[in-house]
Short mmCIF file of C-alpha atoms in Angstrom, two decimals:
data_model
loop_
_atom_site.label_atom_id
_atom_site.label_comp_id
_atom_site.label_asym_id
_atom_site.label_seq_id
_atom_site.Cartn_x
_atom_site.Cartn_y
_atom_site.Cartn_z
CA MET D 254 2.19 -25.48 7.33
CA THR D 255 5.48 -25.71 8.94
CA GLN D 256 6.99 -23.69 5.86
CA CYS D 257 7.61 -20.39 6.90
CA CYS D 258 7.88 -17.58 3.95
CA ILE D 259 9.10 -14.07 4.07
CA ASN D 260 7.73 -11.67 1.56
CA PRO D 261 8.88 -8.04 1.74
CA SER D 262 6.83 -5.27 0.60
CA ILE D 263 8.60 -2.91 -1.47
CA LEU D 264 6.30 -0.49 -0.27
CA SER D 265 8.96 0.55 2.39
CA ALA D 266 11.57 0.39 -0.14
CA ASP D 267 13.46 3.07 -2.21
CA PHE D 268 11.63 3.44 -5.41
CA VAL D 269 14.19 5.53 -7.02
CA ASN D 270 16.59 2.84 -6.83
CA LEU D 271 14.32 -0.20 -7.00
CA GLU D 272 16.26 -2.79 -8.46
CA ALA D 273 18.83 -2.20 -6.07
CA GLU D 274 16.82 -2.49 -3.41
CA LEU D 275 15.47 -5.94 -4.52
CA GLN D 276 18.48 -7.03 -4.77
CA ARG D 277 19.01 -6.29 -1.02
CA ILE D 278 16.38 -8.84 -0.21
CA SER D 279 17.39 -11.90 -2.54
CA ASN D 280 17.30 -14.29 -0.07
CA ALA D 281 13.19 -13.71 0.37
CA ASP D 282 10.54 -16.35 -0.59
CA ALA D 283 8.95 -13.70 -2.83
CA VAL D 284 8.67 -9.85 -3.43
CA HIS D 285 5.69 -8.46 -2.24
CA VAL D 286 4.05 -5.99 -4.68
CA ASP D 287 1.23 -3.68 -3.46
CA VAL D 288 -0.67 -2.35 -6.24
CA MET D 289 -2.77 0.59 -4.74
CA ASP D 290 -5.51 2.58 -7.31
CA ASN D 291 -6.99 5.49 -5.11
CA HIS D 292 -10.20 4.24 -5.06
CA PHE D 293 -10.26 0.82 -3.32
CA VAL D 294 -7.69 2.26 -1.03
CA PRO D 295 -6.97 6.18 -0.22
CA ASN D 296 -3.38 5.59 -1.53
CA LEU D 297 -1.67 5.45 -5.05
CA THR D 298 1.17 3.33 -5.73
CA ILE D 299 2.14 1.42 -9.16
CA GLY D 300 0.55 0.01 -11.94
CA LEU D 301 0.93 -3.11 -14.36
CA PRO D 302 3.80 -1.74 -16.11
CA VAL D 303 5.65 -1.10 -13.47
CA VAL D 304 5.31 -4.41 -12.18
CA GLN D 305 6.29 -5.89 -15.41
CA ARG D 306 9.44 -3.74 -15.62
CA ILE D 307 9.95 -5.24 -11.57
CA GLN D 308 9.22 -8.72 -12.87
CA ALA D 309 11.77 -8.67 -15.29
CA VAL D 310 14.89 -7.38 -12.57
CA SER D 311 13.50 -9.06 -9.57
CA PRO D 312 16.01 -12.16 -8.26
CA VAL D 313 12.79 -13.76 -6.55
CA PRO D 314 9.21 -14.19 -7.91
CA LEU D 315 6.52 -11.64 -7.29
CA ASP D 316 3.77 -11.95 -4.74
CA ALA D 317 1.31 -9.04 -6.20
CA HIS D 318 -1.10 -7.69 -3.68
CA LEU D 319 -3.77 -5.74 -5.59
CA MET D 320 -5.46 -3.32 -3.60
CA ILE D 321 -7.80 -2.04 -6.71
CA ALA D 322 -11.56 -1.67 -7.83
CA ASP D 323 -12.65 -3.96 -10.12
CA ALA D 324 -10.61 -6.84 -9.49
CA ASP D 325 -12.44 -9.30 -11.74
CA ARG D 326 -11.33 -6.79 -14.73
CA TRP D 327 -7.92 -5.90 -13.85
CA ALA D 328 -6.33 -9.04 -12.17
CA PRO D 329 -5.98 -11.29 -14.66
CA GLY D 330 -3.35 -9.01 -16.84
CA PHE D 331 -1.03 -9.37 -14.02
CA ALA D 332 -1.63 -12.87 -14.40
CA ASP D 333 -0.97 -12.49 -17.82
CA ALA D 334 2.37 -10.62 -16.70
CA GLY D 335 3.96 -14.07 -15.38
CA LEU D 336 3.75 -12.75 -11.81
CA ALA D 337 4.23 -16.00 -9.50
CA SER D 338 0.76 -15.13 -7.30
CA VAL D 339 -1.47 -12.43 -7.33
CA THR D 340 -4.05 -11.74 -4.74
CA PHE D 341 -7.25 -9.94 -4.95
CA HIS D 342 -9.56 -8.60 -2.70
CA ALA D 343 -12.72 -10.54 -2.17
CA GLU D 344 -14.47 -6.84 -1.34
CA ALA D 345 -13.34 -5.92 -4.68
CA SER D 346 -14.61 -8.92 -6.41
CA ILE D 347 -18.14 -9.62 -7.75
CA ALA D 348 -17.37 -13.34 -8.76
CA PRO D 349 -14.27 -14.34 -6.75
CA ILE D 350 -14.26 -18.37 -7.78
CA LYS D 351 -14.35 -17.40 -11.42
CA LEU D 352 -11.24 -14.98 -10.97
CA ALA D 353 -9.39 -17.27 -8.85
CA ARG D 354 -10.02 -19.95 -11.51
CA GLU D 355 -8.81 -17.26 -14.39
CA LEU D 356 -5.96 -16.65 -12.46
CA ARG D 357 -4.91 -20.36 -12.38
CA SER D 358 -5.51 -20.55 -15.94
CA ARG D 359 -2.92 -17.80 -16.64
CA GLY D 360 -0.01 -19.23 -15.04
CA SER D 361 -0.60 -17.81 -11.46
CA LYS D 362 -1.40 -19.26 -8.08
CA ALA D 363 -4.54 -17.55 -7.10
CA GLY D 364 -4.76 -15.44 -3.85
CA MET D 365 -7.62 -13.75 -1.91
CA ALA D 366 -7.62 -11.08 0.36
CA LEU D 367 -9.72 -9.90 3.28
CA ARG D 368 -9.50 -6.57 5.29
CA PRO D 369 -9.19 -6.60 8.98
CA ALA D 370 -13.18 -6.71 9.64
CA THR D 371 -14.29 -9.16 6.92
CA PRO D 372 -15.64 -12.17 7.94
CA VAL D 373 -13.54 -15.11 6.75
CA GLU D 374 -16.57 -17.80 7.18
CA PRO D 375 -18.56 -16.62 3.58
CA TYR D 376 -15.58 -17.79 2.05
CA LEU D 377 -14.50 -21.21 3.76
CA ASP D 378 -16.68 -23.26 0.96
CA MET D 379 -14.03 -21.90 -2.24
CA LEU D 380 -10.85 -22.75 -0.15
CA THR D 381 -10.09 -25.37 -2.34
CA GLU D 382 -10.17 -22.58 -5.64
CA LEU D 383 -7.42 -20.79 -3.51
CA ASP D 384 -3.65 -20.95 -3.39
CA MET D 385 -3.41 -18.62 -0.72
CA LEU D 386 -5.55 -16.69 1.93
CA LEU D 387 -4.46 -13.34 2.82
CA ILE D 388 -5.81 -11.93 6.05
CA MET D 389 -4.75 -8.23 6.31
CA THR D 390 -3.28 -7.58 10.00
CA VAL D 391 -3.96 -3.76 9.37
CA GLU D 392 -6.01 -1.55 7.07
CA PRO D 393 -4.98 -1.90 3.59
CA GLY D 394 -3.44 1.06 2.18
CA PHE D 395 -0.33 2.53 3.69
CA GLY D 396 2.84 0.85 6.03
CA GLY D 397 4.30 1.22 9.21
CA GLN D 398 0.68 0.64 10.74
CA ALA D 399 0.70 -1.52 14.12
CA PHE D 400 -0.33 -5.31 14.18
CA LEU D 401 -3.77 -5.79 15.10
CA ASP D 402 -4.37 -8.45 17.45
CA ILE D 403 -8.13 -8.45 16.80
CA THR D 404 -7.15 -10.36 13.64
CA LEU D 405 -5.85 -13.34 15.21
CA PRO D 406 -8.95 -14.89 15.93
CA LYS D 407 -9.72 -14.94 12.72
CA ILE D 408 -6.32 -16.55 11.66
CA ARG D 409 -6.97 -19.13 13.77
CA ARG D 410 -10.31 -19.76 11.85
CA ALA D 411 -9.26 -19.85 8.94
CA ARG D 412 -6.10 -22.29 10.00
CA ALA D 413 -8.80 -24.23 11.46
CA ALA D 414 -10.76 -24.41 8.14
CA VAL D 415 -7.89 -25.02 5.98
CA ASP D 416 -6.30 -27.93 7.44
CA GLY D 417 -9.83 -29.40 7.71
CA SER D 418 -10.60 -29.03 4.02
CA GLY D 419 -7.15 -30.60 3.49
CA ALA D 420 -6.60 -27.89 0.81
CA ASP D 421 -3.18 -26.98 0.18
CA VAL D 422 -3.59 -23.12 0.95
CA ALA D 423 -1.21 -20.81 2.29
CA ILE D 424 -2.75 -18.10 4.96
CA GLN D 425 -0.69 -15.25 4.66
CA VAL D 426 -0.51 -11.90 7.23
CA ASP D 427 0.17 -8.59 5.90
CA GLY D 428 0.47 -5.43 8.30
CA GLY D 429 2.80 -4.65 11.21
CA ILE D 430 4.85 -7.84 11.23
CA THR D 431 7.84 -7.41 13.10
CA GLU D 432 10.19 -9.96 15.18
CA GLU D 433 7.79 -9.97 18.21
CA THR D 434 4.60 -10.12 16.04
CA ILE D 435 5.22 -12.55 13.38
CA GLU D 436 5.37 -14.92 16.29
CA ARG D 437 1.88 -14.20 17.36
CA ALA D 438 0.49 -14.31 13.72
CA ALA D 439 2.46 -17.91 13.29
CA GLU D 440 0.88 -19.04 16.57
CA ALA D 441 -2.46 -18.48 15.24
CA GLY D 442 -1.81 -20.17 12.08
CA ALA D 443 -0.57 -18.00 9.18
CA ASN D 444 2.68 -19.17 7.16
CA VAL D 445 3.47 -16.52 4.38
CA PHE D 446 4.42 -13.26 6.05
CA VAL D 447 4.62 -9.84 4.63
CA ALA D 448 7.16 -7.45 6.37
CA GLY D 449 8.26 -3.74 4.97
CA SER D 450 9.84 -1.61 7.31
CA ALA D 451 10.70 -4.35 9.53
CA VAL D 452 12.81 -5.71 6.65
CA TYR D 453 14.07 -2.36 4.49
CA GLY D 454 14.05 0.08 7.85
CA ALA D 455 16.74 -2.64 8.87
CA GLU D 456 20.48 -1.72 8.29
CA ASP D 457 20.99 -5.20 6.81
CA PRO D 458 17.27 -6.28 5.01
CA ALA D 459 18.85 -9.69 4.35
CA ALA D 460 19.53 -10.35 7.80
CA ALA D 461 16.48 -8.98 8.93
CA ILE D 462 14.48 -11.67 6.54
CA ASP D 463 16.55 -14.29 7.97
CA LEU D 464 15.70 -13.50 11.36
CA LEU D 465 11.94 -13.17 10.68
CA ARG D 466 12.32 -16.53 9.34
CA THR D 467 13.86 -18.15 12.06
CA ARG D 468 11.24 -16.94 14.47
CA GLY D 469 8.50 -18.17 12.53
CA ALA D 470 9.79 -20.93 11.64
CA ARG D 471 10.25 -22.11 15.34
CA THR D 472 6.88 -20.74 16.17
CA LEU D 473 5.22 -23.22 13.32
CA ARG D 474 7.47 -26.06 14.47
CA ALA D 475 6.35 -25.60 18.25
CA ALA D 476 2.45 -25.17 16.56
CA THR D 477 2.82 -28.58 15.39
CA GLU D 478 4.34 -30.80 17.90
#
């Protein structure tokens, strides 16, 4: 719970110079790669071939967030590509337990994401099948959105359930994470933070990562004392 991880989203990076942009965040814990299909969300980004090239040049592990329909069919291919973590949306999976097990069997950590309005309670019994639970703090699909404080109670309930279960499950938040909102999210129980604009919009992305990590870790420590 006290380990604070910062996973910058390349959704806010310069895609024309992506390899150089990855080097600018080499002090991150992972690179958050947003895969969107213009069906599950109203935006289109990149697919598996591009993710494979990112994997080949990234200085840190890849954390894929699949905002795609029919996750049961497509998500395993990202695990086969050697990604450290693959997160699918509960709303896009017919058999989430089966899919989580398949991702793990192929060598990736299994993450499951929930939209802001999707309740966490129906999925608490499958916590032991997951390595990470991603609670969206904006509506998925676009970067640069404002943090939704309405998601904080859900983060708290998720943290209480994880701690009560004894499962080793990280709680990730994605959307609107800044120097200020990271403290609110960490106080609620999140410990993995996706930041796009706050990192790539800074003059020095590496320094922005360090600052976010410091603030998040300080809040996490205070919450456990």
